[in-house]
Coordinates of C-alpha atoms in Angstrom, one line a residue:
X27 CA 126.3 29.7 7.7
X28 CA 129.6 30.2 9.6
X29 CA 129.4 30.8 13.6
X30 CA 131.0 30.1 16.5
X31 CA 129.5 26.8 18.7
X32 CA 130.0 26.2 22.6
X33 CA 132.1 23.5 22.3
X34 CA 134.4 25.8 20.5
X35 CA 135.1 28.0 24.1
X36 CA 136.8 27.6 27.0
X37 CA 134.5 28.0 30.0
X38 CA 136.1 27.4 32.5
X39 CA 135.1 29.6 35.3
X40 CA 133.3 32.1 32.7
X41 CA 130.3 33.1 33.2
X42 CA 127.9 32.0 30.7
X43 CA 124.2 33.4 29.6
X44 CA 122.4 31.0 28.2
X45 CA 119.4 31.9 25.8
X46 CA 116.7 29.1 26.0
X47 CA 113.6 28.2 24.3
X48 CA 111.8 26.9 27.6
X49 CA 108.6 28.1 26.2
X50 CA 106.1 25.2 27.9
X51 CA 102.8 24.4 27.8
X52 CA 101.1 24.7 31.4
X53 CA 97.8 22.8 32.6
X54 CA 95.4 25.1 34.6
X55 CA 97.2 24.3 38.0
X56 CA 100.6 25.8 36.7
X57 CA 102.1 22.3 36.0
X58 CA 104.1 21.7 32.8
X59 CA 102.0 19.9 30.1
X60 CA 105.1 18.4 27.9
X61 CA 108.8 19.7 28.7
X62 CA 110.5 18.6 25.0
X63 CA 111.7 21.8 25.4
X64 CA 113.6 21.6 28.6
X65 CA 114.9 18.5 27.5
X66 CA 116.2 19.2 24.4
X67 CA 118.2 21.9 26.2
X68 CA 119.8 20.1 28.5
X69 CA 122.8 19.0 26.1
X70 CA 123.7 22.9 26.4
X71 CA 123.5 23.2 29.9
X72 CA 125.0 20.4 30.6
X73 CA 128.0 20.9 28.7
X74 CA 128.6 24.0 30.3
X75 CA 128.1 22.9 33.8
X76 CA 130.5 19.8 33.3
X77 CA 133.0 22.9 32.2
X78 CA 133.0 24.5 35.0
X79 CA 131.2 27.4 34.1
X80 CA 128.9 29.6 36.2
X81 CA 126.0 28.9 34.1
X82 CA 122.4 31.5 33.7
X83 CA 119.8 30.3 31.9
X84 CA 116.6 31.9 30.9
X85 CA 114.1 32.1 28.6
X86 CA 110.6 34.2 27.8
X87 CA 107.1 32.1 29.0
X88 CA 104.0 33.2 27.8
X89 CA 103.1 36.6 27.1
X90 CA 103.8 38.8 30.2
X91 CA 103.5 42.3 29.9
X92 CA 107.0 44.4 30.5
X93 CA 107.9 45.4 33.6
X94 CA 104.8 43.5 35.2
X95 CA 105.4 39.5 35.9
X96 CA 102.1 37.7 36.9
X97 CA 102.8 34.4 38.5
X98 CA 101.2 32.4 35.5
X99 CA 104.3 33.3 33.3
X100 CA 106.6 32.7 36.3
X101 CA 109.5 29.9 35.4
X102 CA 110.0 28.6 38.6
X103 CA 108.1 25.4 37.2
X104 CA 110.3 25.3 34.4
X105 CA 113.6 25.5 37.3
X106 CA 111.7 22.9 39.4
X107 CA 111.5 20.2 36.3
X108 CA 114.7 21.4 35.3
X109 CA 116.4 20.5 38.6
X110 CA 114.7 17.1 38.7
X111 CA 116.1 16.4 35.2
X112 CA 119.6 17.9 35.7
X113 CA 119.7 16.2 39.5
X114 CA 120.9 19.3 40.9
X115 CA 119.6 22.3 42.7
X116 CA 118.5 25.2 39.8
X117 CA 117.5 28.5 42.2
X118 CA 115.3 30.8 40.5
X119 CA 116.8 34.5 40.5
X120 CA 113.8 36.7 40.4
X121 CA 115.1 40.5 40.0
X122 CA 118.2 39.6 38.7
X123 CA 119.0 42.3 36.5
X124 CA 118.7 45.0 40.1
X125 CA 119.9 42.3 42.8
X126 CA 123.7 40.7 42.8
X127 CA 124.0 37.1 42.6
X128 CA 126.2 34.5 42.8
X129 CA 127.1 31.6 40.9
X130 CA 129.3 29.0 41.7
X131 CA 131.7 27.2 39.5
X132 CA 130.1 24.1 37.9
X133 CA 126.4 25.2 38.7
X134 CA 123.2 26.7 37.2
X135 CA 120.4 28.8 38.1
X136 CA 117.4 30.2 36.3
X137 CA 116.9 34.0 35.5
X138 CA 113.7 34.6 35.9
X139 CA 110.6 35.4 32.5
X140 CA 113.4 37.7 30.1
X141 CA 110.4 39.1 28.3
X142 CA 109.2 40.7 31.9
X143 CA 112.2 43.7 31.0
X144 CA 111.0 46.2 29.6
X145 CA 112.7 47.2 26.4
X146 CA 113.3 42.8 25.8
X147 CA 110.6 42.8 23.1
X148 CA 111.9 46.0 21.6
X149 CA 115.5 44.7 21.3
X150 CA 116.6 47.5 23.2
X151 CA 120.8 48.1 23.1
X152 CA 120.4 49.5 26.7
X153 CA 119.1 46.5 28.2
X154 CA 121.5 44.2 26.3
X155 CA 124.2 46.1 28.2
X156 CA 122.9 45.6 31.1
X157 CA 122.7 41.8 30.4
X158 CA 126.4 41.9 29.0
X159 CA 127.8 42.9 32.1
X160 CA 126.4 39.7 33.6
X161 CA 128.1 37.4 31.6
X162 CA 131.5 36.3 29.7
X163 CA 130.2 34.4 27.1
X164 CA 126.5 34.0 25.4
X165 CA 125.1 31.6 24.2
X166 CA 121.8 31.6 22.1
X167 CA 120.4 27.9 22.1
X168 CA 116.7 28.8 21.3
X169 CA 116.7 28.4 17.7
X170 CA 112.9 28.9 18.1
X171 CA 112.8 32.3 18.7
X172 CA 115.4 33.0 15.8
X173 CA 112.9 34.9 14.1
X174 CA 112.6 38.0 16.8
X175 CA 115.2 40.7 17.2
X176 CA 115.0 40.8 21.0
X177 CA 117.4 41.8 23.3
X178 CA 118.6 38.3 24.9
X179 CA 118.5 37.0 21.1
X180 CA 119.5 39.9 19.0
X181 CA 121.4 42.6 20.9
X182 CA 123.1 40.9 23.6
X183 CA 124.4 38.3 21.3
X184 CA 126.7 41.6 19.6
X185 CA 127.3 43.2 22.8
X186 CA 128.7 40.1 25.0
X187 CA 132.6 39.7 25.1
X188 CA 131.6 36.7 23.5
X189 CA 128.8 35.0 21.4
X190 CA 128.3 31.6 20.1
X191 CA 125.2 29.3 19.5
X192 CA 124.2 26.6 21.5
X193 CA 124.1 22.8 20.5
X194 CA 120.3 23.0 19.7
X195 CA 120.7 26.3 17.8
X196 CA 123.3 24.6 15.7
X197 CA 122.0 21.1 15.4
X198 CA 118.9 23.0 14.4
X199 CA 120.8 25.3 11.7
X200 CA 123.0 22.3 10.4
X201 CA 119.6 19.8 9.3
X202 CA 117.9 22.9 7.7
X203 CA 120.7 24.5 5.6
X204 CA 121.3 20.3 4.7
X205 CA 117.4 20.1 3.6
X206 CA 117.0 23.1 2.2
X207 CA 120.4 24.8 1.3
X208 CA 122.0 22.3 -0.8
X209 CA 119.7 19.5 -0.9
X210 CA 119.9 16.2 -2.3
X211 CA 117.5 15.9 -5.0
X212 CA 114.6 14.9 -5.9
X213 CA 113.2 17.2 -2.7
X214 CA 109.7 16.8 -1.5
X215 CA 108.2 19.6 0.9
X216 CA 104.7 18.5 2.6
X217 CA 103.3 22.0 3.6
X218 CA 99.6 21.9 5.4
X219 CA 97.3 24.2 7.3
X220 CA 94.2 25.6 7.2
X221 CA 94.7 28.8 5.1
X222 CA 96.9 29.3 2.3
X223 CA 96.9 33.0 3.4
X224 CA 99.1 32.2 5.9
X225 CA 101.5 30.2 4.5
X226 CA 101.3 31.6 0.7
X227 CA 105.0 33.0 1.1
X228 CA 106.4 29.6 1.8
X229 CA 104.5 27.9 -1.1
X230 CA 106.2 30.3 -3.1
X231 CA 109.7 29.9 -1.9
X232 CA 108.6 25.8 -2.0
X233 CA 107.8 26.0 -5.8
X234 CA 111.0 27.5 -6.7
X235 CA 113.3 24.4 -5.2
X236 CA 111.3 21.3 -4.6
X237 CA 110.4 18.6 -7.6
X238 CA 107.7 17.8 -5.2
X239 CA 105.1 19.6 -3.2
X240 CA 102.2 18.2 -1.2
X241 CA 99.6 20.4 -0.3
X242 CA 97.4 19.0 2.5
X243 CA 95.0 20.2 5.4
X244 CA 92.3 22.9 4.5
X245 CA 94.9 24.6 2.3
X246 CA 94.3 21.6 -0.2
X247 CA 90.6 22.5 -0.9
X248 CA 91.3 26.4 -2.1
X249 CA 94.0 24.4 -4.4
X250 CA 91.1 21.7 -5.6
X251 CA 88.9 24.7 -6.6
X252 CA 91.3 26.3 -8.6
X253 CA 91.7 23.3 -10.1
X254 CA 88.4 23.0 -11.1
X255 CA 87.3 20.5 -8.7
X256 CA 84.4 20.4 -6.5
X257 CA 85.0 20.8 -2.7
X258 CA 81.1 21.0 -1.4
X259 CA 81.2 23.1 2.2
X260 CA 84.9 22.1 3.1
X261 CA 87.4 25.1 4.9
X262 CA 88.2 27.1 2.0
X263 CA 89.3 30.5 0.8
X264 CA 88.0 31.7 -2.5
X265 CA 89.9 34.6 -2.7
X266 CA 93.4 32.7 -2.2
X267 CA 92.2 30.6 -5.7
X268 CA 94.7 33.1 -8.3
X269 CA 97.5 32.9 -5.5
X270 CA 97.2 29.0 -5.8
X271 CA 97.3 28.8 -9.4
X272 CA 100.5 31.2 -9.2
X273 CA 102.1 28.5 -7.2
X274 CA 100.6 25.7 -9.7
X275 CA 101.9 27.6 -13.0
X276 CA 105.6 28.2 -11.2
X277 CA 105.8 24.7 -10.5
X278 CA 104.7 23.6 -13.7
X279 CA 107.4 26.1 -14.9
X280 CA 109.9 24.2 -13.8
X281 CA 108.8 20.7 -14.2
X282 CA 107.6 20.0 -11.1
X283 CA 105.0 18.4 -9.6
X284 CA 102.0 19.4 -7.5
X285 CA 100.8 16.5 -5.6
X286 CA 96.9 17.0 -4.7
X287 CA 94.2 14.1 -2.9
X288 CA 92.1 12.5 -6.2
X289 CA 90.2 10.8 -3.6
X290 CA 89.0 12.0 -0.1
X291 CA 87.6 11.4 3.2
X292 CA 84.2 13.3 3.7
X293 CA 82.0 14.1 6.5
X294 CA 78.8 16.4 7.0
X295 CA 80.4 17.8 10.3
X296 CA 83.6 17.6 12.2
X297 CA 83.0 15.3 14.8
X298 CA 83.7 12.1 16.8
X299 CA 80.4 10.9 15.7
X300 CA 80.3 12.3 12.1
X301 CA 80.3 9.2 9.3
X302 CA 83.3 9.5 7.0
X303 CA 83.1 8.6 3.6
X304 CA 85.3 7.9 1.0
X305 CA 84.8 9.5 -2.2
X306 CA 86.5 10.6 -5.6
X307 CA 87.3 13.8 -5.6
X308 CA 84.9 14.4 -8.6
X309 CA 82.2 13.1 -6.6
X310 CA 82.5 15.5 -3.5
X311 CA 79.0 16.8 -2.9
X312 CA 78.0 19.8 -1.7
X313 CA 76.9 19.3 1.6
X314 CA 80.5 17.3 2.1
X315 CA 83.5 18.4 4.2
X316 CA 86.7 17.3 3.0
X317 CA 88.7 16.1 6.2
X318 CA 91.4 14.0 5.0
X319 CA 93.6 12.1 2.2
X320 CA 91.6 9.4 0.6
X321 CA 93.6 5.6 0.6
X322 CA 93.9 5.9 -3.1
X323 CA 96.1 9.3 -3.3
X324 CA 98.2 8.0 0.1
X325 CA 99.2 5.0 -1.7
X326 CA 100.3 6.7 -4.1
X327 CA 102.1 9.5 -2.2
X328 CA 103.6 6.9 -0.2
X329 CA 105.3 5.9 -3.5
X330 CA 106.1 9.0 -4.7
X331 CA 108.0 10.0 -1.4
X332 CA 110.1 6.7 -0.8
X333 CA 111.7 7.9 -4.8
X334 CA 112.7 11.3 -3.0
X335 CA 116.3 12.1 -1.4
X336 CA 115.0 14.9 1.1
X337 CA 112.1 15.7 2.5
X338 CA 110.6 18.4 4.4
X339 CA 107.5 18.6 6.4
X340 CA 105.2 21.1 7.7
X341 CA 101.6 20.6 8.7
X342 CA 99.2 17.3 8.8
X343 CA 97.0 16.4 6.0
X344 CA 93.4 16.5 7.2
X345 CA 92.1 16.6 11.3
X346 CA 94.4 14.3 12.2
X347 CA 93.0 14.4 16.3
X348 CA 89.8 12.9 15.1
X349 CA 90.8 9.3 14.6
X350 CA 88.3 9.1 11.9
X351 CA 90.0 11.8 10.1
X352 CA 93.7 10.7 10.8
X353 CA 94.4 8.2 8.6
X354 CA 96.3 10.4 5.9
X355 CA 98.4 11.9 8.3
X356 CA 98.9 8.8 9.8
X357 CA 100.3 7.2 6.5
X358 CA 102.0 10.3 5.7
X359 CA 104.2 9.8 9.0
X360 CA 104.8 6.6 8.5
X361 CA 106.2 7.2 5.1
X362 CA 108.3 9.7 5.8
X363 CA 109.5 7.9 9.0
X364 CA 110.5 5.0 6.3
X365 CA 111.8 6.6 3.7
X366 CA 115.3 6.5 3.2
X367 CA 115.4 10.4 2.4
X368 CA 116.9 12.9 4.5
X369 CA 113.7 14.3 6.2
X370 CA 113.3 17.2 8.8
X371 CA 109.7 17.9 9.9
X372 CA 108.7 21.1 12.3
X373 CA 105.8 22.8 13.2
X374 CA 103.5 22.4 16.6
X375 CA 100.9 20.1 15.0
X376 CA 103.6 18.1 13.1
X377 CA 105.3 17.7 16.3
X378 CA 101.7 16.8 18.0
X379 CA 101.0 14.6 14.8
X380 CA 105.0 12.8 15.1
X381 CA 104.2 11.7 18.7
X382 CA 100.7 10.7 18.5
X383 CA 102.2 7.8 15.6
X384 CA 105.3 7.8 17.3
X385 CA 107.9 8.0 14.2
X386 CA 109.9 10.5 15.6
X387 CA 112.9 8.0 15.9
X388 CA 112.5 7.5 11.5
X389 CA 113.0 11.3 11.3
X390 CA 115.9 12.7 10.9
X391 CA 115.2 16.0 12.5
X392 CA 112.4 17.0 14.3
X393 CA 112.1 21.1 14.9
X394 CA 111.2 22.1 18.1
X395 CA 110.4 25.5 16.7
X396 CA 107.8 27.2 15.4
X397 CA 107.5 30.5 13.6
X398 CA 111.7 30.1 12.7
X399 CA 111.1 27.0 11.6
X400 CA 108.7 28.9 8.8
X401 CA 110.7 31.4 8.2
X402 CA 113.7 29.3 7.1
X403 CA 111.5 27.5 4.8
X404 CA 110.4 30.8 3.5
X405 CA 114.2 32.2 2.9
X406 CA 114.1 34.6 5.3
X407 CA 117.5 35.5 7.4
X408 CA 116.9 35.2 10.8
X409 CA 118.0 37.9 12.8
X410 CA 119.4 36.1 15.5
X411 CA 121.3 34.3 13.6
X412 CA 122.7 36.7 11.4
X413 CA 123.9 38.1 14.8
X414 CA 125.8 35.3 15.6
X415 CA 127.1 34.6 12.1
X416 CA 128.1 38.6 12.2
X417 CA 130.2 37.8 15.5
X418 CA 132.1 34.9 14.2
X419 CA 133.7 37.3 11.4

């Protein structure tokens, strides 16, 4: 991937657009629930303020309709923490593709919910112009919306006078084209989830590069029954049983290894109060629900992945918010955290699961994104940054 960074312009006294992921969480009074996301764009921002640029930032917050902002998808929460956390004042522009504003040298201020425009989701060219002739140079630092041609990530990044991706964009590009473009090998990829429906794409791409790949979550039980195991009344889909053997013969194919539990943690219900078990996998019953790695297979998982040079991670191993139930994940974290392979780990509940055991500081990278995050892993070009790669040429 070849593109033009920020720290790669002159901004002095430009005028510069910022593209952010400030996507938060908000409790039912309005109030932000975790701001990773603000902070890990504050390098950006920062950068540009301390070069005298007159710096815009915005972003999209939940799912307004166009043309119709409701205050619950207002970001003047997101300007408020941002100005605590910059220490500097951060205005909120509200109509600020119909009203003039101004912004001095060396300061920032907050455009107001981009996907309020009409024509944003639709990556309209018209509004893109509109946003061009705000700005000298734009910069696209929300590597997790990558994955949507809109018109503050797809169409204004080819119509500004300039274009280049932001510090988290290409921090964010550099550790996944290391772990997955030219990877040193052996490569492990943990993918979980409940449904292999929904991630069978990136299984697929997974089986054709890694030497290892660890199927955990519900997705594990459709791959147990085509395996011929029992899984009693565990999360399950039957119909997904051909598409996992598809993924079990291509890694054969290629001398690879399919890494599935041999023992399990079982439970008649998904509870605080239900009584786990451990069993063998051959002794799952049928009034059982699988909900986690037995110790047995995380021992020897744990061993497996400390031999490997990369890894890649992507989803917990059983219901890892039930303490009960956590253990797997738990150890899985731990391990990766430890291992002395390159390792990049994404996802919201992988990111929820790295806090709760607090390894994030063993990981090499940690995604904030979500659905780019996938996307990447599945091969996919991302047309964002195929927009930014287009202007650097």
């Amino acid at each position: 991937m070849a593109f033009k960074t920020l720290d790669q312009i002159n901004l002095r006294g430009q005028r510069v657009f910022i593209r952010c992921d400030l996507n938060v969480p908000l409790d039912a009074a309005g109030r932000i629930a975790d701001d990773t996301r603000i902070r890990a764009s504050l390098e950006g921002i920062r950068h540009a303020m301390q070069q005298g640029a007159r710096v815009m930032v915005t972003s999209h917050l939940g799912r307004p309709s166009e043309g119709a902002l409701e205050a619950r998808d207002s970001l003047r929460p997101v300007a408020r923490r941002l100005s605590e956390l910059l220490g500097v004042p951060v205005p909120l522009v509200e109509d600020w593709l119909e009203t003039p504003f101004d912004v001095p040298p060396g300061s920032v201020v907050m455009l107001e919910n981009c996907r309020a425009h009409a024509g944003e989701k639709g990556n309209s060219p018209e509004l893109a112009h509109r946003m061009a002739a705000l700005c000298d140079v734009y910069v696209n630092d929300a590597f997790g919306t990558a994955h949507r041609a809109e018109a503050t990530t797809e169409a204004l990044a080819r119509l500004a006078r300039e274009a280049c991706a932001g510090p988290l964009m290409a921090s964010e590009l550099l550790a996944l084209g290391r772990a997955l473009a030219a990877p040193e090998r052996p490569m492990a990829a943990i993918v979980g989830g409940s449904k292999v429906s929904t991630k069978l794409a990136i299984l697929n791409a997974l089986a054709q590069r890694v030497e290892l790949l660890v199927v955990g979550g519900g997705m594990a039980n459709t791959f147990l029954l085509a395996s011929g195991q029992p899984i009693g009344k565990s999360l399950c889909e039957p119909t997904m049983v051909d598409a996992a053997r598809e993924v079990m013969a291509t890694l054969k194919a290629r001398g690879a290894h399919l890494f599935l539990p041999t023992d399990v943690v079982v439970a008649d219900e998904v509870s605080e109060t239900a009584l786990p078990a451990i069993k063998a996998v051959t002794d799952v019953a049928g009034n059982d629900l699988i909900l986690d790695f037995g110790p047995q297979s995380m021992r020897r998982l744990v061993d497996e992945l400390h031999a490997c040079k990369t890894i890649v991670w992507n989803g917990p191993l059983g219901v890892f918010e039930i303490e009960k139930f956590s253990h797997g994940t738990r150890m899985l974290a731990t391990a990766i955290a430890g291992a002395p392979a390159f390792s990049i780990a994404g996802g919201g509940d992988t990111v929820a699961a790295i806090n709760q055991f607090d390894v994030a500081a063993g990981i090499d990278y940690v995604s904030t994104a979500g659905g780019a995050f996938l996307e990447f892993l599945e091969g996919k070009t991302l047309p964002a940054v195929r927009a930014l790669e287009d202007r650097a040429h």
